[in-house]
PDB file of C-alpha atoms in Angstrom:
ATOM      1  CA  ALA A  78     -62.075 -97.074 -78.819  1.00 78.00           C
ATOM      2  CA  GLN A  79     -59.495 -98.970 -80.789  1.00 85.00           C
ATOM      3  CA  ARG A  80     -59.178 -97.967 -84.407  1.00 91.00           C
ATOM      4  CA  VAL A  81     -56.695 -98.488 -87.206  1.00 95.00           C
ATOM      5  CA  THR A  82     -56.669 -96.199 -90.222  1.00 96.00           C
ATOM      6  CA  GLN A  83     -55.006 -96.945 -93.516  1.00 97.00           C
ATOM      7  CA  PRO A  84     -55.736 -93.926 -95.679  1.00 96.00           C
ATOM      8  CA  GLU A  85     -54.740 -95.444 -99.016  1.00 95.00           C
ATOM      9  CA  LYS A  86     -56.831 -98.170-100.635  1.00 94.00           C
ATOM     10  CA  LEU A  87     -54.388 -98.577-103.480  1.00 96.00           C
ATOM     11  CA  LEU A  88     -50.760 -97.660-103.860  1.00 97.00           C
ATOM     12  CA  SER A  89     -48.935 -98.122-107.147  1.00 97.00           C
ATOM     13  CA  VAL A  90     -45.173 -97.750-107.401  1.00 97.00           C
ATOM     14  CA  PHE A  91     -42.528 -98.633-109.929  1.00 97.00           C
ATOM     15  CA  LYS A  92     -40.093-101.446-109.286  1.00 97.00           C
ATOM     16  CA  GLY A  93     -37.077-100.120-107.420  1.00 97.00           C
ATOM     17  CA  ALA A  94     -38.939 -97.117-106.023  1.00 98.00           C
ATOM     18  CA  PRO A  95     -39.369 -96.578-102.273  1.00 97.00           C
ATOM     19  CA  VAL A  96     -42.623 -97.654-100.671  1.00 97.00           C
ATOM     20  CA  GLU A  97     -44.426 -96.302 -97.650  1.00 97.00           C
ATOM     21  CA  LEU A  98     -47.759 -97.716 -96.540  1.00 98.00           C
ATOM     22  CA  LYS A  99     -49.373 -95.487 -93.971  1.00 98.00           C
ATOM     23  CA  CYS A 100     -51.042 -96.627 -90.777  1.00 98.00           C
ATOM     24  CA  ASN A 101     -52.388 -94.558 -87.923  1.00 97.00           C
ATOM     25  CA  TYR A 102     -54.024 -95.912 -84.822  1.00 96.00           C
ATOM     26  CA  SER A 103     -56.184 -94.855 -81.956  1.00 94.00           C
ATOM     27  CA  TYR A 104     -55.796 -96.586 -78.604  1.00 89.00           C
ATOM     28  CA  SER A 105     -55.725 -95.330 -75.065  1.00 82.00           C
ATOM     29  CA  GLY A 106     -53.104 -97.722 -73.733  1.00 82.00           C
ATOM     30  CA  SER A 107     -49.908 -99.241 -75.090  1.00 83.00           C
ATOM     31  CA  PRO A 108     -50.886-101.358 -78.065  1.00 87.00           C
ATOM     32  CA  GLU A 109     -49.051-103.974 -80.024  1.00 89.00           C
ATOM     33  CA  LEU A 110     -48.903-103.077 -83.703  1.00 92.00           C
ATOM     34  CA  PHE A 111     -48.614-105.509 -86.601  1.00 93.00           C
ATOM     35  CA  TRP A 112     -48.432-105.591 -90.346  1.00 95.00           C
ATOM     36  CA  TYR A 113     -50.073-108.529 -92.109  1.00 95.00           C
ATOM     37  CA  VAL A 114     -49.754-109.328 -95.791  1.00 95.00           C
ATOM     38  CA  GLN A 115     -52.021-111.308 -98.083  1.00 92.00           C
ATOM     39  CA  TYR A 116     -50.570-112.371-101.407  1.00 93.00           C
ATOM     40  CA  SER A 117     -52.886-113.335-104.233  1.00 88.00           C
ATOM     41  CA  ARG A 118     -54.835-116.512-103.425  1.00 84.00           C
ATOM     42  CA  GLN A 119     -52.995-117.009-100.143  1.00 88.00           C
ATOM     43  CA  ARG A 120     -53.940-116.655 -96.512  1.00 90.00           C
ATOM     44  CA  LEU A 121     -53.182-113.734 -94.305  1.00 91.00           C
ATOM     45  CA  GLN A 122     -49.727-113.940 -92.784  1.00 91.00           C
ATOM     46  CA  LEU A 123     -47.762-111.876 -90.320  1.00 91.00           C
ATOM     47  CA  LEU A 124     -45.164-109.643 -91.909  1.00 94.00           C
ATOM     48  CA  LEU A 125     -43.793-107.952 -88.844  1.00 91.00           C
ATOM     49  CA  ARG A 126     -44.669-106.715 -85.366  1.00 88.00           C
ATOM     50  CA  HIS A 127     -43.349-103.631 -83.683  1.00 85.00           C
ATOM     51  CA  ILE A 128     -41.948-105.396 -80.642  1.00 80.00           C
ATOM     52  CA  SER A 129     -39.651-107.488 -82.829  1.00 80.00           C
ATOM     53  CA  ARG A 130     -37.964-104.466 -84.375  1.00 74.00           C
ATOM     54  CA  GLU A 131     -36.813-106.605 -87.267  1.00 80.00           C
ATOM     55  CA  SER A 132     -36.800-106.266 -91.018  1.00 83.00           C
ATOM     56  CA  ILE A 133     -38.718-108.829 -93.008  1.00 87.00           C
ATOM     57  CA  LYS A 134     -38.362-109.034 -96.801  1.00 92.00           C
ATOM     58  CA  GLY A 135     -36.757-105.611 -96.651  1.00 93.00           C
ATOM     59  CA  PHE A 136     -39.743-104.040 -94.906  1.00 95.00           C
ATOM     60  CA  THR A 137     -39.455-102.090 -91.688  1.00 94.00           C
ATOM     61  CA  ALA A 138     -41.969-100.269 -89.529  1.00 94.00           C
ATOM     62  CA  ASP A 139     -41.320 -97.963 -86.619  1.00 89.00           C
ATOM     63  CA  LEU A 140     -43.878 -97.244 -83.963  1.00 91.00           C
ATOM     64  CA  ASN A 141     -44.223 -93.493 -83.437  1.00 92.00           C
ATOM     65  CA  LYS A 142     -46.254 -93.005 -80.289  1.00 90.00           C
ATOM     66  CA  GLY A 143     -46.295 -89.231 -80.638  1.00 92.00           C
ATOM     67  CA  GLU A 144     -47.899 -89.411 -84.052  1.00 93.00           C
ATOM     68  CA  THR A 145     -49.711 -92.704 -83.275  1.00 94.00           C
ATOM     69  CA  SER A 146     -48.363 -94.126 -86.497  1.00 96.00           C
ATOM     70  CA  PHE A 147     -46.836 -97.393 -87.643  1.00 96.00           C
ATOM     71  CA  HIS A 148     -45.971 -96.827 -91.275  1.00 97.00           C
ATOM     72  CA  LEU A 149     -44.513 -99.679 -93.319  1.00 97.00           C
ATOM     73  CA  LYS A 150     -41.500 -98.857 -95.457  1.00 96.00           C
ATOM     74  CA  LYS A 151     -39.242-100.485 -97.988  1.00 97.00           C
ATOM     75  CA  PRO A 152     -36.472 -98.641 -99.814  1.00 97.00           C
ATOM     76  CA  PHE A 153     -36.716-100.540-103.107  1.00 97.00           C
ATOM     77  CA  ALA A 154     -39.988-102.194-104.121  1.00 97.00           C
ATOM     78  CA  GLN A 155     -39.988-105.543-105.902  1.00 97.00           C
ATOM     79  CA  GLU A 156     -42.716-106.997-108.117  1.00 96.00           C
ATOM     80  CA  GLU A 157     -43.239-109.821-105.640  1.00 96.00           C
ATOM     81  CA  ASP A 158     -44.224-107.258-103.015  1.00 97.00           C
ATOM     82  CA  SER A 159     -47.528-106.734-104.799  1.00 97.00           C
ATOM     83  CA  ALA A 160     -50.159-107.786-102.280  1.00 96.00           C
ATOM     84  CA  MET A 161     -52.763-106.576 -99.835  1.00 94.00           C
ATOM     85  CA  TYR A 162     -51.287-105.139 -96.639  1.00 96.00           C
ATOM     86  CA  TYR A 163     -53.195-104.803 -93.398  1.00 96.00           C
ATOM     87  CA  CYS A 164     -52.117-102.868 -90.347  1.00 96.00           C
ATOM     88  CA  ALA A 165     -53.490-104.275 -87.096  1.00 94.00           C
ATOM     89  CA  LEU A 166     -53.536-103.455 -83.429  1.00 92.00           C
ATOM     90  CA  SER A 167     -54.101-105.415 -80.260  1.00 88.00           C
ATOM     91  CA  ALA A 168     -53.833-104.783 -76.577  1.00 83.00           C
ATOM     92  CA  ALA A 169     -50.861-106.566 -75.019  1.00 70.00           C
ATOM     93  CA  GLY A 170     -51.235-110.278 -74.619  1.00 68.00           C
ATOM     94  CA  ASN A 171     -53.546-112.713 -76.338  1.00 69.00           C
ATOM     95  CA  THR A 172     -56.272-110.352 -77.451  1.00 79.00           C
ATOM     96  CA  PRO A 173     -58.160-109.891 -80.706  1.00 85.00           C
ATOM     97  CA  LEU A 174     -56.724-107.914 -83.567  1.00 88.00           C
ATOM     98  CA  VAL A 175     -58.330-104.768 -84.892  1.00 90.00           C
ATOM     99  CA  PHE A 176     -57.564-104.421 -88.576  1.00 92.00           C
ATOM    100  CA  GLY A 177     -57.321-101.429 -90.821  1.00 94.00           C
ATOM    101  CA  LYS A 178     -59.127-101.561 -94.142  1.00 92.00           C
ATOM    102  CA  GLY A 179     -55.995-102.569 -95.977  1.00 95.00           C
ATOM    103  CA  THR A 180     -53.886-101.097 -98.754  1.00 96.00           C
ATOM    104  CA  ARG A 181     -53.339-102.871-102.022  1.00 95.00           C
ATOM    105  CA  LEU A 182     -49.763-102.402-103.164  1.00 97.00           C
ATOM    106  CA  SER A 183     -49.107-102.783-106.848  1.00 97.00           C
ATOM    107  CA  VAL A 184     -45.496-102.773-107.992  1.00 97.00           C
ATOM    108  CA  ILE A 185     -45.147-102.022-111.665  1.00 96.00           C
ATOM    109  CA  ALA A 186     -42.238-103.397-113.657  1.00 92.00           C
TER     110      ALA A 186
ATOM    111  CA  GLY B 180     -44.465-122.310 -88.916  1.00 66.00           C
ATOM    112  CA  ALA B 181     -47.806-123.079 -87.335  1.00 83.00           C
ATOM    113  CA  VAL B 182     -50.575-124.210 -89.669  1.00 90.00           C
ATOM    114  CA  VAL B 183     -54.272-123.549 -89.365  1.00 94.00           C
ATOM    115  CA  SER B 184     -56.746-125.249 -91.656  1.00 96.00           C
ATOM    116  CA  GLN B 185     -60.386-124.525 -92.396  1.00 97.00           C
ATOM    117  CA  HIS B 186     -62.998-126.819 -93.813  1.00 97.00           C
ATOM    118  CA  PRO B 187     -64.773-126.463 -96.112  1.00 97.00           C
ATOM    119  CA  SER B 188     -62.985-123.906 -98.235  1.00 96.00           C
ATOM    120  CA  ARG B 189     -66.180-123.110-100.073  1.00 96.00           C
ATOM    121  CA  VAL B 190     -69.813-123.904 -99.359  1.00 97.00           C
ATOM    122  CA  ILE B 191     -73.091-123.070-101.058  1.00 97.00           C
ATOM    123  CA  CYS B 192     -76.317-123.650 -99.184  1.00 96.00           C
ATOM    124  CA  LYS B 193     -79.998-122.864 -99.402  1.00 96.00           C
ATOM    125  CA  SER B 194     -81.577-120.150 -97.329  1.00 96.00           C
ATOM    126  CA  GLY B 195     -82.787-121.483 -93.990  1.00 96.00           C
ATOM    127  CA  THR B 196     -80.234-124.244 -93.650  1.00 97.00           C
ATOM    128  CA  SER B 197     -77.327-124.387 -91.200  1.00 97.00           C
ATOM    129  CA  VAL B 198     -73.681-124.565 -92.133  1.00 97.00           C
ATOM    130  CA  LYS B 199     -70.758-125.651 -89.975  1.00 97.00           C
ATOM    131  CA  ILE B 200     -67.233-124.395 -90.576  1.00 97.00           C
ATOM    132  CA  GLU B 201     -64.276-126.069 -88.885  1.00 97.00           C
ATOM    133  CA  CYS B 202     -61.026-124.435 -87.867  1.00 96.00           C
ATOM    134  CA  ARG B 203     -58.127-126.658 -86.852  1.00 95.00           C
ATOM    135  CA  SER B 204     -54.644-125.962 -85.580  1.00 92.00           C
ATOM    136  CA  LEU B 205     -52.586-128.743 -87.129  1.00 91.00           C
ATOM    137  CA  ASP B 206     -49.315-128.610 -85.276  1.00 86.00           C
ATOM    138  CA  PHE B 207     -49.876-126.627 -82.125  1.00 86.00           C
ATOM    139  CA  GLN B 208     -52.363-126.255 -79.318  1.00 88.00           C
ATOM    140  CA  ALA B 209     -54.577-123.235 -79.785  1.00 88.00           C
ATOM    141  CA  THR B 210     -55.721-121.872 -76.479  1.00 87.00           C
ATOM    142  CA  THR B 211     -57.574-119.088 -78.242  1.00 90.00           C
ATOM    143  CA  MET B 212     -59.294-118.965 -81.600  1.00 93.00           C
ATOM    144  CA  PHE B 213     -60.771-115.960 -83.291  1.00 94.00           C
ATOM    145  CA  TRP B 214     -63.439-115.793 -85.958  1.00 96.00           C
ATOM    146  CA  TYR B 215     -63.484-112.971 -88.489  1.00 95.00           C
ATOM    147  CA  ARG B 216     -65.762-112.044 -91.323  1.00 95.00           C
ATOM    148  CA  GLN B 217     -64.634-110.297 -94.482  1.00 91.00           C
ATOM    149  CA  PHE B 218     -66.937-108.704 -97.017  1.00 85.00           C
ATOM    150  CA  PRO B 219     -65.722-108.143-100.576  1.00 81.00           C
ATOM    151  CA  LYS B 220     -63.008-105.521-100.766  1.00 77.00           C
ATOM    152  CA  GLN B 221     -63.331-104.804 -97.055  1.00 80.00           C
ATOM    153  CA  SER B 222     -61.235-105.538 -94.014  1.00 85.00           C
ATOM    154  CA  LEU B 223     -61.582-108.330 -91.523  1.00 89.00           C
ATOM    155  CA  MET B 224     -64.152-107.750 -88.820  1.00 91.00           C
ATOM    156  CA  LEU B 225     -63.857-109.696 -85.589  1.00 92.00           C
ATOM    157  CA  MET B 226     -66.955-111.723 -84.800  1.00 95.00           C
ATOM    158  CA  ALA B 227     -65.975-113.569 -81.669  1.00 94.00           C
ATOM    159  CA  THR B 228     -63.161-114.845 -79.509  1.00 93.00           C
ATOM    160  CA  SER B 229     -63.212-118.350 -78.116  1.00 91.00           C
ATOM    161  CA  ASN B 230     -61.030-119.873 -75.468  1.00 88.00           C
ATOM    162  CA  GLU B 231     -60.836-123.629 -75.180  1.00 84.00           C
ATOM    163  CA  GLY B 232     -63.458-124.975 -72.847  1.00 83.00           C
ATOM    164  CA  SER B 233     -65.293-121.674 -72.343  1.00 84.00           C
ATOM    165  CA  LYS B 234     -68.120-119.828 -73.987  1.00 88.00           C
ATOM    166  CA  ALA B 235     -67.194-117.551 -76.840  1.00 92.00           C
ATOM    167  CA  THR B 236     -67.114-113.797 -76.401  1.00 93.00           C
ATOM    168  CA  TYR B 237     -69.037-112.117 -79.181  1.00 95.00           C
ATOM    169  CA  GLU B 238     -68.461-108.663 -80.548  1.00 93.00           C
ATOM    170  CA  GLN B 239     -71.214-106.108 -80.385  1.00 92.00           C
ATOM    171  CA  GLY B 240     -73.752-106.622 -83.118  1.00 93.00           C
ATOM    172  CA  VAL B 241     -72.943-110.294 -83.701  1.00 95.00           C
ATOM    173  CA  GLU B 242     -75.879-112.555 -82.905  1.00 94.00           C
ATOM    174  CA  LYS B 243     -74.678-115.375 -80.701  1.00 92.00           C
ATOM    175  CA  ASP B 244     -77.735-117.485 -81.459  1.00 94.00           C
ATOM    176  CA  LYS B 245     -77.111-117.204 -85.156  1.00 96.00           C
ATOM    177  CA  PHE B 246     -73.368-117.744 -85.139  1.00 97.00           C
ATOM    178  CA  LEU B 247     -72.716-120.632 -82.778  1.00 95.00           C
ATOM    179  CA  ILE B 248     -69.105-121.086 -81.813  1.00 94.00           C
ATOM    180  CA  ASN B 249     -67.703-124.136 -80.112  1.00 91.00           C
ATOM    181  CA  HIS B 250     -64.110-124.599 -78.991  1.00 89.00           C
ATOM    182  CA  ALA B 251     -64.197-128.012 -77.397  1.00 82.00           C
ATOM    183  CA  SER B 252     -60.562-128.935 -77.841  1.00 89.00           C
ATOM    184  CA  LEU B 253     -57.195-127.265 -78.157  1.00 90.00           C
ATOM    185  CA  THR B 254     -57.067-127.989 -81.867  1.00 92.00           C
ATOM    186  CA  LEU B 255     -60.615-127.450 -83.070  1.00 94.00           C
ATOM    187  CA  SER B 256     -63.145-124.656 -83.121  1.00 94.00           C
ATOM    188  CA  THR B 257     -66.354-124.653 -85.116  1.00 95.00           C
ATOM    189  CA  LEU B 258     -68.578-121.862 -86.348  1.00 97.00           C
ATOM    190  CA  THR B 259     -72.145-122.822 -87.196  1.00 97.00           C
ATOM    191  CA  VAL B 260     -74.226-120.357 -89.146  1.00 97.00           C
ATOM    192  CA  THR B 261     -77.800-121.246 -88.243  1.00 96.00           C
ATOM    193  CA  SER B 262     -80.781-120.560 -90.493  1.00 96.00           C
ATOM    194  CA  ALA B 263     -78.526-118.932 -93.029  1.00 96.00           C
ATOM    195  CA  HIS B 264     -79.802-116.100 -95.208  1.00 96.00           C
ATOM    196  CA  PRO B 265     -78.296-114.473 -98.285  1.00 95.00           C
ATOM    197  CA  GLU B 266     -76.950-111.592 -96.200  1.00 94.00           C
ATOM    198  CA  ASP B 267     -74.786-114.111 -94.321  1.00 95.00           C
ATOM    199  CA  SER B 268     -72.874-114.760 -97.528  1.00 95.00           C
ATOM    200  CA  SER B 269     -69.313-113.767 -96.799  1.00 95.00           C
ATOM    201  CA  PHE B 270     -65.752-114.933 -96.333  1.00 95.00           C
ATOM    202  CA  TYR B 271     -65.197-116.362 -92.856  1.00 97.00           C
ATOM    203  CA  ILE B 272     -61.665-116.554 -91.533  1.00 96.00           C
ATOM    204  CA  CYS B 273     -60.405-118.092 -88.340  1.00 96.00           C
ATOM    205  CA  SER B 274     -57.148-117.536 -86.549  1.00 94.00           C
ATOM    206  CA  ALA B 275     -55.536-119.402 -83.705  1.00 92.00           C
ATOM    207  CA  SER B 276     -52.990-118.514 -81.094  1.00 88.00           C
ATOM    208  CA  GLY B 277     -51.318-120.611 -78.459  1.00 83.00           C
ATOM    209  CA  THR B 278     -48.192-121.182 -76.528  1.00 72.00           C
ATOM    210  CA  LEU B 279     -45.824-121.646 -79.404  1.00 70.00           C
ATOM    211  CA  ALA B 280     -42.175-121.234 -78.557  1.00 64.00           C
ATOM    212  CA  GLY B 281     -40.898-118.160 -80.311  1.00 68.00           C
ATOM    213  CA  ALA B 282     -44.393-116.973 -81.214  1.00 69.00           C
ATOM    214  CA  PRO B 283     -46.354-116.445 -78.026  1.00 67.00           C
ATOM    215  CA  ASN B 284     -49.777-115.003 -78.685  1.00 71.00           C
ATOM    216  CA  GLU B 285     -49.116-114.694 -82.404  1.00 82.00           C
ATOM    217  CA  GLN B 286     -52.235-115.333 -84.446  1.00 88.00           C
ATOM    218  CA  PHE B 287     -52.004-117.795 -87.323  1.00 91.00           C
ATOM    219  CA  PHE B 288     -54.713-117.534 -89.917  1.00 94.00           C
ATOM    220  CA  GLY B 289     -56.683-120.150 -91.746  1.00 95.00           C
ATOM    221  CA  PRO B 290     -57.251-119.881 -95.499  1.00 95.00           C
ATOM    222  CA  GLY B 291     -60.855-118.843 -95.076  1.00 95.00           C
ATOM    223  CA  THR B 292     -64.237-120.295 -96.031  1.00 97.00           C
ATOM    224  CA  ARG B 293     -66.427-118.688 -98.650  1.00 96.00           C
ATOM    225  CA  LEU B 294     -70.090-119.087 -97.776  1.00 96.00           C
ATOM    226  CA  THR B 295     -72.753-118.423-100.374  1.00 96.00           C
ATOM    227  CA  VAL B 296     -76.365-118.598 -99.313  1.00 96.00           C
ATOM    228  CA  LEU B 297     -78.864-118.861-102.142  1.00 95.00           C
TER     229      LEU B 297
END
């Protein structure tokens, strides 16, 4: 069964501190992994996907198949990073997303 | 980027009535639309997947007779909650994916519709 686990409901960090949002997944095949972000009063939007291997807004995420993890990292948190972050998984192609429960990131000035 | 709209953004109805929620892709053709439900402080749960011109595929535990999904065109899908009850109160979110250059199979999300059943 497909499953995405985000162990932290809330993560608070000081501005300028490093951030790591954890995500572990369970899937028998080769999944596509995503991070979505939802800022206050805005819709869900794609932050990054593992196949792109790019950095968006300073965030990066590396797929570790051995540990079945896709942790989201940023070396220096900014106040505008405060938001709800969801890790998601899908089988390759145009298939539904399975979401984790989300982690609320709060960056304190 | 691609834009997905939902209408209405908020609806309050009486128990026993039906409510229709529209999901539109404004600037691209959505071959597939997904409907999610989100309870307060919880994650998104997939309800169903609909491909244009075909019957929707419902997730286990989702009543297809209660949540009617229609995807009659490449830019519009509707979710009708029939005979709504208070336990159907929730935040309903749609997403759409299509053949966008540079974003194949990427899902673009609507802003959501908050349904309150009295």
